Short mmCIF file of C-alpha atoms and ligand atoms in Angstrom, two decimals:
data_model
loop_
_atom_site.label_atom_id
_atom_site.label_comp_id
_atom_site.label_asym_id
_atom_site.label_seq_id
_atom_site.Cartn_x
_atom_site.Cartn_y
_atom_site.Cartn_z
CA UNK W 1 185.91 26.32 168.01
CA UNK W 2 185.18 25.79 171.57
CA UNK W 3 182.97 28.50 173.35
CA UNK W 4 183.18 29.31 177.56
CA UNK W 5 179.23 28.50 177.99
CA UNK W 6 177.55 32.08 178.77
CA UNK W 7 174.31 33.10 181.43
CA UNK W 8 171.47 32.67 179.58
CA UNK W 9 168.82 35.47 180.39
CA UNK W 10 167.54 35.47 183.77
CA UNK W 11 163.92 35.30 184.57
CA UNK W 12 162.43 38.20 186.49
CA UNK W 13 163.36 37.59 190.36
CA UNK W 14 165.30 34.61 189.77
CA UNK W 15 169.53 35.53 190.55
CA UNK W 16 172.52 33.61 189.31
CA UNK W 17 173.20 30.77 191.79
CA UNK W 18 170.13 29.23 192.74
CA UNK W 19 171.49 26.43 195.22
CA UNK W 20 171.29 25.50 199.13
CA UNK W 21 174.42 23.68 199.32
CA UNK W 22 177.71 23.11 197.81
CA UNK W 23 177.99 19.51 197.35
CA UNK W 24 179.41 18.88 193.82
CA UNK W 25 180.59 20.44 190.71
CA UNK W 26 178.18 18.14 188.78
CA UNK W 27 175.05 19.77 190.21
CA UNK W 28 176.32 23.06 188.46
CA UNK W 29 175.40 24.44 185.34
CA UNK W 30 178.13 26.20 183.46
CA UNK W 31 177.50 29.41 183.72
CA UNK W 32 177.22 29.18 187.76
CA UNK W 33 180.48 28.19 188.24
CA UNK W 34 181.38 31.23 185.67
CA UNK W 35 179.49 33.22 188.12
CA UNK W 36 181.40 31.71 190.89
CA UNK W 37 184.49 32.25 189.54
CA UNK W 38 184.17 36.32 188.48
CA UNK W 39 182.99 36.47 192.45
CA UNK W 40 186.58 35.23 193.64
CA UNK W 41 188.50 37.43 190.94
CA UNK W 42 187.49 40.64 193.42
CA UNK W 43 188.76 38.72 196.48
CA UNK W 44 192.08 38.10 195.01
CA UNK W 45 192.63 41.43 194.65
CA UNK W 46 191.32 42.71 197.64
CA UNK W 47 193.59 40.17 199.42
CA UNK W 48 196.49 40.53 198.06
CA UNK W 49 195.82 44.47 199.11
CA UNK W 50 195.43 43.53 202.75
CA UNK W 51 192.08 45.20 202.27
CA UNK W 52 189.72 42.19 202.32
CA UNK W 53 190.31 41.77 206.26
CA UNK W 54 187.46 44.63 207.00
CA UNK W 55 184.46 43.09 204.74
CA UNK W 56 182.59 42.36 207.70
CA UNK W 57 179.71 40.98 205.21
CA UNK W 58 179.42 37.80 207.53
CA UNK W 59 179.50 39.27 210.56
CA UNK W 60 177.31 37.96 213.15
CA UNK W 61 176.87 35.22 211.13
CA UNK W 62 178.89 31.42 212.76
CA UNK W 63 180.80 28.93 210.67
CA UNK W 64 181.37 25.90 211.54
CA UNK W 65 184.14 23.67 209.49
CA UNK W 66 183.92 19.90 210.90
CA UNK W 67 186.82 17.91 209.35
CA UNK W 68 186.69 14.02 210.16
CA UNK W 69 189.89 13.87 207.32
CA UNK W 70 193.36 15.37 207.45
CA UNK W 71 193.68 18.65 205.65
CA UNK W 72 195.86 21.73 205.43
CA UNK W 73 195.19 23.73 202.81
CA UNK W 74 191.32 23.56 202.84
CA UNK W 75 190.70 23.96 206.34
CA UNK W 76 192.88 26.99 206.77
CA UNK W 77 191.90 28.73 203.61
CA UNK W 78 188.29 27.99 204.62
CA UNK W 79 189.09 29.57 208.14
CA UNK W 80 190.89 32.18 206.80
CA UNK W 81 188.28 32.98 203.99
CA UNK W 82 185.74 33.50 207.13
CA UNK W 83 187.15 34.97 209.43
CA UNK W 84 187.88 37.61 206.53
CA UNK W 85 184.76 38.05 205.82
CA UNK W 86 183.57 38.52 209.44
CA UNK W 87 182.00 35.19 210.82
CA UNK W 88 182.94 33.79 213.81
CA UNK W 89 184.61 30.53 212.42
CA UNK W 90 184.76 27.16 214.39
CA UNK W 91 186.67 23.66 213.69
CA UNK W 92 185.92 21.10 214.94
CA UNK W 93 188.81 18.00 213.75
CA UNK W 94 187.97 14.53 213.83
CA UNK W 95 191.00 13.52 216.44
CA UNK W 96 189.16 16.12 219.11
CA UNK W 97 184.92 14.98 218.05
CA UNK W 98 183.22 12.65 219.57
CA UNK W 99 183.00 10.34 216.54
CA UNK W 100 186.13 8.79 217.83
CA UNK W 101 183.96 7.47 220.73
CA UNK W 102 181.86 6.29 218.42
CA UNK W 103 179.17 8.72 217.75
CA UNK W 104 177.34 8.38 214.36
CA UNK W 105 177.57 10.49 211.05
CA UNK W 106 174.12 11.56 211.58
CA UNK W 107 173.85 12.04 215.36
CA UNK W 108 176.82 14.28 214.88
CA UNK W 109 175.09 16.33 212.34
CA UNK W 110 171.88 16.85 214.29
CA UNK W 111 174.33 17.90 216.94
CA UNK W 112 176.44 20.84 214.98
CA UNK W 113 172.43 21.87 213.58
CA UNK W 114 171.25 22.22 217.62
CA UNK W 115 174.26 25.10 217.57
CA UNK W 116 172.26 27.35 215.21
CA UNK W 117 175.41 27.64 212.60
CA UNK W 118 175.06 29.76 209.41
CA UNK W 119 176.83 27.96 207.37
CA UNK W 120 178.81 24.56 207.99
CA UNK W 121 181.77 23.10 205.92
CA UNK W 122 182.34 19.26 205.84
CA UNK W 123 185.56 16.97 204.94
CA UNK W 124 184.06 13.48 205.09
CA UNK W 125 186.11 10.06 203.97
CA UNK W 126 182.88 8.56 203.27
CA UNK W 127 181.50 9.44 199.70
CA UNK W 128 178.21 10.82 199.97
CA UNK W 129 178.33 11.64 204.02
CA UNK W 130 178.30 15.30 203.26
CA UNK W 131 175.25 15.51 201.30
CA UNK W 132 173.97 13.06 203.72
CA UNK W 133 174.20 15.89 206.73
CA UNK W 134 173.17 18.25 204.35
CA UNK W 135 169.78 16.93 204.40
CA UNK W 136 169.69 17.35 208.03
CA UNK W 137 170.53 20.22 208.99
CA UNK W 138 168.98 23.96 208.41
CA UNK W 139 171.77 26.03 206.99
CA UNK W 140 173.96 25.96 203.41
CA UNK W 141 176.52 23.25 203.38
CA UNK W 142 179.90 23.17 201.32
CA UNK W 143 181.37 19.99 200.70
CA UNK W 144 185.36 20.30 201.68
CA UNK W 145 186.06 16.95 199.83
CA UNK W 146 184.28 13.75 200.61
CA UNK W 147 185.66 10.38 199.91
CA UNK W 148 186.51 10.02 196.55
CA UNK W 149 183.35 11.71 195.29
CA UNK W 150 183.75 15.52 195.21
CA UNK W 151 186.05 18.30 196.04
CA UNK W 152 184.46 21.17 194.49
CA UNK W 153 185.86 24.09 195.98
CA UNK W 154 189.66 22.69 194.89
CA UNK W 155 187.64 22.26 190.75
CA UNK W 156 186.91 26.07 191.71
CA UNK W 157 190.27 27.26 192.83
CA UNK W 158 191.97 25.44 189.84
CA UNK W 159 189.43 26.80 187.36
CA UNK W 160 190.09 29.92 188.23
CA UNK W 161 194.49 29.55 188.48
CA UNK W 162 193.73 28.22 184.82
CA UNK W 163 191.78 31.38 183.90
CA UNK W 164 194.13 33.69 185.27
CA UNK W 165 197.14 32.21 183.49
CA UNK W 166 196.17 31.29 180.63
CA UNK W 167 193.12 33.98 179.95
CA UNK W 168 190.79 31.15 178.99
CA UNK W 169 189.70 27.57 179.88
CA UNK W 170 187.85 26.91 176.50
CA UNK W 171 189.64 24.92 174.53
CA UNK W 172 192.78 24.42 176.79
CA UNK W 173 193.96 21.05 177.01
CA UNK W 174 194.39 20.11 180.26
CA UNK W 175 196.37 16.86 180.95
CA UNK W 176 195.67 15.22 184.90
CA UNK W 177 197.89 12.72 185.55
CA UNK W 178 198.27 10.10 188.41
CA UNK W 179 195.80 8.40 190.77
CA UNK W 180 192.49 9.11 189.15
CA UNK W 181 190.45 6.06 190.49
CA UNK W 182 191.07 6.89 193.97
CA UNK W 183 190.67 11.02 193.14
CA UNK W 184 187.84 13.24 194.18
CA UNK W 185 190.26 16.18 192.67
CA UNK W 186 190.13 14.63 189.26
CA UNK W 187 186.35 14.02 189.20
CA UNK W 188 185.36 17.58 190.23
CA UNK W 189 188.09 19.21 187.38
CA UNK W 190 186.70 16.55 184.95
CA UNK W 191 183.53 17.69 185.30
CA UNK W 192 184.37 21.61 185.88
CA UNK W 193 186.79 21.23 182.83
CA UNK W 194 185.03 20.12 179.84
CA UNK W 195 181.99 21.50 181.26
CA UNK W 196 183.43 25.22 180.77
CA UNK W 197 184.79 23.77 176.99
CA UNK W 198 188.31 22.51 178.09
CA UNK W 199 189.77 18.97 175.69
CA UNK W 200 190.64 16.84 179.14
CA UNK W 201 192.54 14.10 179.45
CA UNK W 202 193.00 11.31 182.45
CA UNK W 203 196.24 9.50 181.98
CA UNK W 204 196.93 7.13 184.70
CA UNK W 205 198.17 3.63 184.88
CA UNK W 206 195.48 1.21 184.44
CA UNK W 207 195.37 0.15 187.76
CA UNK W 208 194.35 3.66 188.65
CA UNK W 209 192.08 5.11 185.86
CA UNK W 210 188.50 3.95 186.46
CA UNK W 211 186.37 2.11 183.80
CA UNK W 212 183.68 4.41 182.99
CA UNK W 213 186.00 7.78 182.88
CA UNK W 214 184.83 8.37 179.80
CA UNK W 215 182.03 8.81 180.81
CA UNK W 216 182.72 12.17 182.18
CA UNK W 217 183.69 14.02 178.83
CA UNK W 218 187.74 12.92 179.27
CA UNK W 219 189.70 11.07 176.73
CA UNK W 220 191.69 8.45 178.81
CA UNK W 221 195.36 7.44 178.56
CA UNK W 222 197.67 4.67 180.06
CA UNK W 223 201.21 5.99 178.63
CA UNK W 224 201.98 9.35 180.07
CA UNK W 225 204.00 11.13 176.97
CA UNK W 226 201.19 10.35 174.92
CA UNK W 227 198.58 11.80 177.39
CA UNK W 228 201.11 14.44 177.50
CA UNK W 229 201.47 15.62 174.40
CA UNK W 230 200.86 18.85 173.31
CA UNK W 231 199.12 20.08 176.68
CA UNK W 232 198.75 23.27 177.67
CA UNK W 233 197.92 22.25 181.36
CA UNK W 234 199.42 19.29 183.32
CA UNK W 235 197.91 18.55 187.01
CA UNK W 236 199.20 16.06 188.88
CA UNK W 237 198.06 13.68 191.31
CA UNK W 238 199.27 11.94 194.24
CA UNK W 239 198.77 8.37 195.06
CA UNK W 240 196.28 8.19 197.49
CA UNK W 241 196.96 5.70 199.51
CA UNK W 242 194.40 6.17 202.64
CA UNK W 243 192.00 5.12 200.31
CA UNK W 244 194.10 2.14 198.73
CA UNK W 245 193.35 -1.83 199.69
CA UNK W 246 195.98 -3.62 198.37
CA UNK W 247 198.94 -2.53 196.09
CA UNK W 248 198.15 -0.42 192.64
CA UNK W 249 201.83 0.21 191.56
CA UNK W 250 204.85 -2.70 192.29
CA UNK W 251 207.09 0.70 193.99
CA UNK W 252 207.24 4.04 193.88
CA UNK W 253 210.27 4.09 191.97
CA UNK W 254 208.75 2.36 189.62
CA UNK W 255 205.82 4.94 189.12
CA UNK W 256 207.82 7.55 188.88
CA UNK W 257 209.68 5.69 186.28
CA UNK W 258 206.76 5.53 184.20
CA UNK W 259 204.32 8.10 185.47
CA UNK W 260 206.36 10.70 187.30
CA UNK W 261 206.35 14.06 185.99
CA UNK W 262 210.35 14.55 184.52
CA UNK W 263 211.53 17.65 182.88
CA UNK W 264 211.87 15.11 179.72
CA UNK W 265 208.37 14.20 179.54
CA UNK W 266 206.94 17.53 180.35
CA UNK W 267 208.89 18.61 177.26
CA UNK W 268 206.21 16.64 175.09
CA UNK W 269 203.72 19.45 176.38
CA UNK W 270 203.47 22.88 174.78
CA UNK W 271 206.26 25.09 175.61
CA UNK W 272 204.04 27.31 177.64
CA UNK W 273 202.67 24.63 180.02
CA UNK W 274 201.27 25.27 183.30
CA UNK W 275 201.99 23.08 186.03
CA UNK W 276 199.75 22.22 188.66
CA UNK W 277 198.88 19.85 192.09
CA UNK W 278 196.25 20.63 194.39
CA UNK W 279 198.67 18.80 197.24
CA UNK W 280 199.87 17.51 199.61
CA UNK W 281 202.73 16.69 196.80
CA UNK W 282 204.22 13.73 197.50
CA UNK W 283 208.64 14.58 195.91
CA UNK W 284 209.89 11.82 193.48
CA UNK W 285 207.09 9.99 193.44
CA UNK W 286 204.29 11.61 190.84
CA UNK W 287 206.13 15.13 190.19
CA UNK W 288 210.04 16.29 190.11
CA UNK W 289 210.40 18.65 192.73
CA UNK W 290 212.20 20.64 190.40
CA UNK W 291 209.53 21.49 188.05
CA UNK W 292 207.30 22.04 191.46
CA UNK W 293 209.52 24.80 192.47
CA UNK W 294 209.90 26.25 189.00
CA UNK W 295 207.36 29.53 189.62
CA UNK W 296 207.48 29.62 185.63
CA UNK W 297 205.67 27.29 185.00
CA UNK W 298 204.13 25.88 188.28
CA UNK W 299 201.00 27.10 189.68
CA UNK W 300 201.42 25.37 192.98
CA UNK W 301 201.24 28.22 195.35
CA UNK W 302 199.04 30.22 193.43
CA UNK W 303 196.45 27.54 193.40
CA UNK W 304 196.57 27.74 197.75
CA UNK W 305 196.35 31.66 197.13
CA UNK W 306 193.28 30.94 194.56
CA UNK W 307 192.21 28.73 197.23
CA UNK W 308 191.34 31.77 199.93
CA UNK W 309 189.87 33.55 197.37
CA UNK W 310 187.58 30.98 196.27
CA UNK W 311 186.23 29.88 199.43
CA UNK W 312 185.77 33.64 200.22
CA UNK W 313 182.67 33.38 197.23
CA UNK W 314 181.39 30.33 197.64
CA UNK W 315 180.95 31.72 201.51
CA UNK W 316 179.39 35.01 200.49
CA UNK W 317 177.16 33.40 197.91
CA UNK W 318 176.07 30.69 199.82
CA UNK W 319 174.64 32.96 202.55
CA UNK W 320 173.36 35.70 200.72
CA UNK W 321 169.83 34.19 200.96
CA UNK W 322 170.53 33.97 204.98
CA UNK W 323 171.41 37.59 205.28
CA UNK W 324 168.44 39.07 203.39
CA UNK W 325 170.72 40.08 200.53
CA UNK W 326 168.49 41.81 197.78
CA UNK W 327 167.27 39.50 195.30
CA UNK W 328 168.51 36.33 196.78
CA UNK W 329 165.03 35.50 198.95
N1 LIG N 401 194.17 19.96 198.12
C1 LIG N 401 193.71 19.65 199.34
O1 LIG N 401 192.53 19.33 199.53
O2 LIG N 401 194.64 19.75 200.33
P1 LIG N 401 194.37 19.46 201.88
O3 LIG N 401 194.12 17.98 202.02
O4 LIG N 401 195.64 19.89 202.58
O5 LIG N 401 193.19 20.26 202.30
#
């Protein structure tokens, strides 16, 4: 049987999340993304009682989220999650920064540290350029997604629309389905997944499953109602195609043909399956909008609500050790 991996004992003065930064789900032991998870279950609550407006817990504290990528759902959330908690929140986008006239990764990060933030969140299209700043400037950094590296906060949110649906991640298995090579989604829930004991899959056309994903605990497939088969989770992907030189699939027809989620293949997966897509969905191309809409059995929405939630946490944890929280020196 598979076992959710528990705390072990904590030394005397040590406390349950012993990090800087946020920068990856694979710098995270088990247990501290258990930890991060029971912190968001209060916030979803308190939320969706109107009540988590007054926290005030960051207050006086500034947040700066610097975004040199498109985003919708994890910029606002990550505004939305601050300004909740009380910090004066900030974005800076990359069509409005100076990068656009040229101004270096690293120059702009010594720049947003001369500001004296508390805590800064990054969105980078250059693997690695968030842990990059990170080591230059003073105050916890959360990655937002960079390049097709990480997206940890997105593993988080879907970790924990998993755990409130189906009671369990343990020995769930969870099917994710689509553009995997060019996916920092599916690397961060790969390693999230079977870290907390789930049997993962990556089915993807070969074009667009990597070599080594193996490697990360997953069992791969190339024909979808295989992959599908018998799975208690599906997530799908959507072609990335920002990060695509040259053509991976002949048409998008065509992928849908053979890798599009369908009402007939999703009836290969257990009759309870949970649906999921950390968007933007791309229609008729990787997913039926059908069986998007379908609040039965798609997560969709709740994964943006799981999202605020989330991001409220990994905040609050982050800068515990900034605001002289007890036991977090
Ligand atoms: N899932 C996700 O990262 O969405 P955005 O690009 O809209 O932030």
């Amino acid at each position: 049987m598979v076992r959710a991996p528990s705390h072990p004992a904590l030394a005397d003065g040590a406390h349950p999340f012993p990090h800087d930064h946020l920068l990856g789900i694979a710098a995270l032991k088990p247990w501290e993304i258990a930890f991060l998870l029971d912190e968001a279950e209060q916030w979803v609550d308190l939320n969706r009682a109107g009540a988590a407006k007054h926290d005030g817990r960051l207050a006086g504290l500034t947040q700066i989220n610097a975004f040199f990528e498109n985003s919708t759902r994890t910029l606002l959330s990550f505004e939305i999650a601050g300004k909740r908690l009380g910090a004066d929140v900030v974005n800076l986008g990359v069509s409005g920064s100076s990068v656009k006239k040229g101004e270096t990764l690293l120059d702009t990060a010594t720049t947003l540290n001369a500001m004296r933030p508390d805590v800064i969140v990054i969105r980078h299209a250059a693997s690695g350029a968030v842990q990059l700043i990170s080591e230059k400037v003073d105050c916890p950094v959360l990655n937002a997604g960079d390049g097709r590296h990480e997206h940890p906060t997105q593993a988080l949110l879907d970790a924990l629309t998993i755990r409130r649906r189906k009671g369990r991640i343990a020995g769930l298995k969870v099917a994710i389905c689509g553009d995997i090579l060019h996916s920092r989604v599916a690397r961060s829930n790969f390693l999230l997944l079977a870290g907390q004991g789930a049997e993962v899959r990556a089915v993807a056309p070969p074009t667009l499953l990597p070599e080594s994903v193996e490697a990360l605990g997953v069992t791969a497939f190339t024909d979808m109602d295989e992959g599908l088969d018998g799975a208690d989770v599906v997530m799908m992907l959507r072609l990335q195609t920002e990060r695509m030189a040259g053509a991976y699939v002949p048409s998008t027809r065509e992928y849908f043909h053979f890798h599009g989620l369908t009402e007939a293949r999703l009836a290969r997966a257990a009759p309870d399956v949970l649906v999921m897509h950390p968007g933007p969905m791309n229609r008729g191309v990787e997913i039926d909008g059908a069986i998007a809409d379908d609040i039965a059995r798609s997560a969709v929405t709740e994964q943006v609500e799981m999202g605020v939630a989330v991001r409220m946490a990994c905040l609050d944890v982050l800068t515990r050790r900034r605001r002289g929280i007890a036991g977090w020196a």
